[in-house]
mmCIF file of C-alpha atoms in Angstrom:
data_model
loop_
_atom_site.group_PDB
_atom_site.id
_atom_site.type_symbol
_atom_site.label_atom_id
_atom_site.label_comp_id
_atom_site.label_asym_id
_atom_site.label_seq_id
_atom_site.Cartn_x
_atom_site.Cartn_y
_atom_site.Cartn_z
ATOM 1 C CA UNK A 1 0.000 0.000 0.000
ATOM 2 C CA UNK A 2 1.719 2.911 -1.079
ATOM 3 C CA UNK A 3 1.738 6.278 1.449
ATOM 4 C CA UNK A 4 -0.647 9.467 0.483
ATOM 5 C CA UNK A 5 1.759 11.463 2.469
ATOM 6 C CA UNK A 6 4.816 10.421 0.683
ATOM 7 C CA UNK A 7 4.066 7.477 -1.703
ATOM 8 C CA UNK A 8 6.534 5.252 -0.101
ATOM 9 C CA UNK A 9 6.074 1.324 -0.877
ATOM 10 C CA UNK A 10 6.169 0.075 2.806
ATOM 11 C CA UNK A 11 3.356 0.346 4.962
ATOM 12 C CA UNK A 12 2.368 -1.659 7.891
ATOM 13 C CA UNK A 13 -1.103 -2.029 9.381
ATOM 14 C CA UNK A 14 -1.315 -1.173 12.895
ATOM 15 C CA UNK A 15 -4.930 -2.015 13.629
ATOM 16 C CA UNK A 16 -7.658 -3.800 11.708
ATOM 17 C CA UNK A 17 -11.462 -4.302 12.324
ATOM 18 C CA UNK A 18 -14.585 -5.200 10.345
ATOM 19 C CA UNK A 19 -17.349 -2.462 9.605
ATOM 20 C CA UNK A 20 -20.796 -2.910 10.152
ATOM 21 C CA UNK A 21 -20.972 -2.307 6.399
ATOM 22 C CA UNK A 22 -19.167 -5.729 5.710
ATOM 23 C CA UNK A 23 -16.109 -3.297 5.124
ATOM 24 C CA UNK A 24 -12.428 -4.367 6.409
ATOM 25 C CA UNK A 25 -11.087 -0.618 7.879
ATOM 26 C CA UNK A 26 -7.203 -1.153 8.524
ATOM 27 C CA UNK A 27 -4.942 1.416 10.231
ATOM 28 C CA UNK A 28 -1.672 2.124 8.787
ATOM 29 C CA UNK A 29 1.856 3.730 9.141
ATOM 30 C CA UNK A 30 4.239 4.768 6.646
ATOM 31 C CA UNK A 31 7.441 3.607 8.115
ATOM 32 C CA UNK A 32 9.275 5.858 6.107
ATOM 33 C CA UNK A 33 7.271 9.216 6.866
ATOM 34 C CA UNK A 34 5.506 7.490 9.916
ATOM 35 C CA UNK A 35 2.514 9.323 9.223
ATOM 36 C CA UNK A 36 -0.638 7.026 9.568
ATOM 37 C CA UNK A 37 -3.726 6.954 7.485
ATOM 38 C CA UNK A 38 -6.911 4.984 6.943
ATOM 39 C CA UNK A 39 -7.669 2.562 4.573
ATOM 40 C CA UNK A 40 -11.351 0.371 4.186
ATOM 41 C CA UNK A 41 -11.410 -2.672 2.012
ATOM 42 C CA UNK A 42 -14.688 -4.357 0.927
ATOM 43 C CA UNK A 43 -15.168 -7.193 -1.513
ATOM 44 C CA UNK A 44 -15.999 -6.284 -5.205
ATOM 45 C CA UNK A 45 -19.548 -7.635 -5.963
ATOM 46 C CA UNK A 46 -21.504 -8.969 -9.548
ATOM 47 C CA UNK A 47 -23.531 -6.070 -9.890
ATOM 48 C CA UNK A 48 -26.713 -7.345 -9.788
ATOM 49 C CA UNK A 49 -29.865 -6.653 -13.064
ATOM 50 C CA UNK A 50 -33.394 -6.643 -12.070
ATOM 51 C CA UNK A 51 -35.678 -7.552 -14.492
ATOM 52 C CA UNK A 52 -38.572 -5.568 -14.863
ATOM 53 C CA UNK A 53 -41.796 -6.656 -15.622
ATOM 54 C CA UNK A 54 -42.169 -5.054 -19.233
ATOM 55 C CA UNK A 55 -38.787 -6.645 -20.181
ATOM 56 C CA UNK A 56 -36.397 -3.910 -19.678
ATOM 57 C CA UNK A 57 -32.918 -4.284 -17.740
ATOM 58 C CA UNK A 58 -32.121 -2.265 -14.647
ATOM 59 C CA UNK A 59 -29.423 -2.025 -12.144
ATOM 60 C CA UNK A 60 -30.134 -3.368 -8.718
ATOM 61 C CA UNK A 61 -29.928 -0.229 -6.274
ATOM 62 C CA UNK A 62 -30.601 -0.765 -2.935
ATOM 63 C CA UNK A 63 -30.743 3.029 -2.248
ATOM 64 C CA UNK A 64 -33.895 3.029 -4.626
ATOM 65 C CA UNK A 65 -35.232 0.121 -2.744
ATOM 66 C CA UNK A 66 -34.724 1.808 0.566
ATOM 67 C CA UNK A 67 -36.907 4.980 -0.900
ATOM 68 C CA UNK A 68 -39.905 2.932 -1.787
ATOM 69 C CA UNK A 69 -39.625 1.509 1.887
ATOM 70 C CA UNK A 70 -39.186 4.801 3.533
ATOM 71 C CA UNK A 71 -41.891 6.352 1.660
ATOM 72 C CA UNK A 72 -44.744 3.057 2.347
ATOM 73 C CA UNK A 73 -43.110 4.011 5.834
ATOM 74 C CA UNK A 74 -43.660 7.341 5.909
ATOM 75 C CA UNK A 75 -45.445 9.258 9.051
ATOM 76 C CA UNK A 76 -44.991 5.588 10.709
ATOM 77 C CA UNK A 77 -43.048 5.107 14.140
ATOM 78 C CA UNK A 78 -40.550 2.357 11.820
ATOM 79 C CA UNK A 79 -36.368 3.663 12.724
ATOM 80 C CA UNK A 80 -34.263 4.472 9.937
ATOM 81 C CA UNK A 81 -32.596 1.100 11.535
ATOM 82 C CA UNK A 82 -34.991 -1.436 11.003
ATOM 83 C CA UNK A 83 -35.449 0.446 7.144
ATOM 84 C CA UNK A 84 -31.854 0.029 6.937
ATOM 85 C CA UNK A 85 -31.945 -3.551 8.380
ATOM 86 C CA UNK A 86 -34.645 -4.600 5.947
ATOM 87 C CA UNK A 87 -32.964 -3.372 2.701
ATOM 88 C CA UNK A 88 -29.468 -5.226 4.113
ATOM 89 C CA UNK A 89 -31.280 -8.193 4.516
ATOM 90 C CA UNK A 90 -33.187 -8.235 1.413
ATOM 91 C CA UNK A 91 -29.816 -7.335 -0.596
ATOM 92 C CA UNK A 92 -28.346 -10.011 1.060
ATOM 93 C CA UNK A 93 -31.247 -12.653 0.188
ATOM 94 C CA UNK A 94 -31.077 -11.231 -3.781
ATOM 95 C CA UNK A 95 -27.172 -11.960 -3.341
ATOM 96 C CA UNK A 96 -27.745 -15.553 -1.953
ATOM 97 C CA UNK A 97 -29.896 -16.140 -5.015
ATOM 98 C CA UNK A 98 -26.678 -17.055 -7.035
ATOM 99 C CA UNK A 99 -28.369 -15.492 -9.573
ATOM 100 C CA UNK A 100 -27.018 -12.266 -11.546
ATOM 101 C CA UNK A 101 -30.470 -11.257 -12.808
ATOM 102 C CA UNK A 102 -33.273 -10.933 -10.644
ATOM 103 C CA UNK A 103 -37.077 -10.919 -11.220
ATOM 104 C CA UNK A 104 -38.406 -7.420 -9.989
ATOM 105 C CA UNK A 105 -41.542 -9.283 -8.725
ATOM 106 C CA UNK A 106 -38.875 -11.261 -5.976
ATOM 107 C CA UNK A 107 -37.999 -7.929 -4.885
ATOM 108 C CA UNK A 108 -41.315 -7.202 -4.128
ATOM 109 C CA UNK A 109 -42.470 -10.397 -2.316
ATOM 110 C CA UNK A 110 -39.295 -10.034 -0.002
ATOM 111 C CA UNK A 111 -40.507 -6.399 0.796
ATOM 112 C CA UNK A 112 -44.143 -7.538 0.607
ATOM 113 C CA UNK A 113 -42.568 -10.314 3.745
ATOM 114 C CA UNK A 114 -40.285 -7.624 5.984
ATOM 115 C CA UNK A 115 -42.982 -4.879 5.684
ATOM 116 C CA UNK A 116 -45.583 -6.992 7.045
ATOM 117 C CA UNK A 117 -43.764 -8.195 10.118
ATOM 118 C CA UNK A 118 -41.804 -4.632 10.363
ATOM 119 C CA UNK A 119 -45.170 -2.596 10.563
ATOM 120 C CA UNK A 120 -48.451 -3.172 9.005
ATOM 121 C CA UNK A 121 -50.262 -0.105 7.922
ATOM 122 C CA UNK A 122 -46.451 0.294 5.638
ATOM 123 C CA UNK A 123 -47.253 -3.299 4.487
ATOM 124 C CA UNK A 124 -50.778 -1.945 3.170
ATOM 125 C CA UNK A 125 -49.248 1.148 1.625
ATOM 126 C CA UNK A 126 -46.755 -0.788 -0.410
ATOM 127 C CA UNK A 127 -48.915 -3.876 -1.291
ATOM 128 C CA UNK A 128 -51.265 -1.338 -2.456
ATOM 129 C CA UNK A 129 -48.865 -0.539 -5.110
ATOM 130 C CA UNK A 130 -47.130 -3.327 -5.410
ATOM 131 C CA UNK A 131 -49.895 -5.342 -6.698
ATOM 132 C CA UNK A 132 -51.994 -2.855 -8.146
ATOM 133 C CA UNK A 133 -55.285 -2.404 -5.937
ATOM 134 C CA UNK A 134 -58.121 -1.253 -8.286
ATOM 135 C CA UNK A 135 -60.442 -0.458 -5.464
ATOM 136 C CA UNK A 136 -61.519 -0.603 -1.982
ATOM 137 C CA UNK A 137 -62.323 -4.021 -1.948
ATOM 138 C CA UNK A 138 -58.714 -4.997 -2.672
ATOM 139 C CA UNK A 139 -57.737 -3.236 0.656
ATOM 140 C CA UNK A 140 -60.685 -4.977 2.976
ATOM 141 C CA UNK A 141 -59.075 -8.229 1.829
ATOM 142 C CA UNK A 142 -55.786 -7.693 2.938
ATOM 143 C CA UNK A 143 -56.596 -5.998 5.988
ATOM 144 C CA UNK A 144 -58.516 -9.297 6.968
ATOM 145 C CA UNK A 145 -55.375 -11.743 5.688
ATOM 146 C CA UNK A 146 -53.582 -9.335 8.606
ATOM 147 C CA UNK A 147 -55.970 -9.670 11.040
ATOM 148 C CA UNK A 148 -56.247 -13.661 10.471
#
């Protein structure tokens, strides 16, 4: 690793610890200038394609996927936390899928899952989307599968 300060070759780590990112952050000193500095490491992912429903190709971004769960959350005593939480574990799920193109309709039934044990009047708001309620009667029958 070379030095910022002086772009020596020889660096040595002096402390090392995992992020809760999944991120390796290291410590380091240039033993020539023996200045230290910071440096995070993280392991270089497949991106991953959704696949929407009308056929077109789309970056996974789980910063999209977080909006459409903070905004079926929104006015709703849900932390940024648990939205944070949710999104991480869905990304993680998509990952484990050992696919490199996923169906955006598996995205949706993994939200469709956390938001319904995370808090249900954000489960209505996004299934209400989701799978396209035409009218009231749509929402009296999933308001009764909750209440089951």
């Amino acid at each position: 690793m070379k030095c910022p300060f002086c772009a020596a070759e020889d660096t040595k780590v002096t402390d090392s610890r995992d992020t809760a990112d999944g991120e390796t952050r290291r410590r380091r000193e240039c033993e020539k200038c023996e200045k230290r500095f910071t440096t995070y490491e993280r392991i270089e992912r497949n991106p991953l394609v959704v696949l929407k429903k009308d056929g077109r190709r789309e970056n996974f971004s789980a910063e999209k996927l977080k909006g459409g769960i903070v905004h079926s959350c929104q006015k709703r005593d849900v932390s940024v936390e648990s939205i944070q939480e949710v999104v991480r574990e869905i990304e993680n799920a998509l990952r484990g899928e050992d696919k490199s193109e996923i169906p955006s309709s598996l995205i949706g039934e993994l939200v469709i899952k956390k938001l319904r044990k995370l808090d249900k009047v954000a489960y209505i708001r996004f299934a209400s989307i989701y799978k396209d309620f035409e009218d009231v009667t749509y929402f009296e029958k999933e308001i009764k599968s909750i209440k089951r």
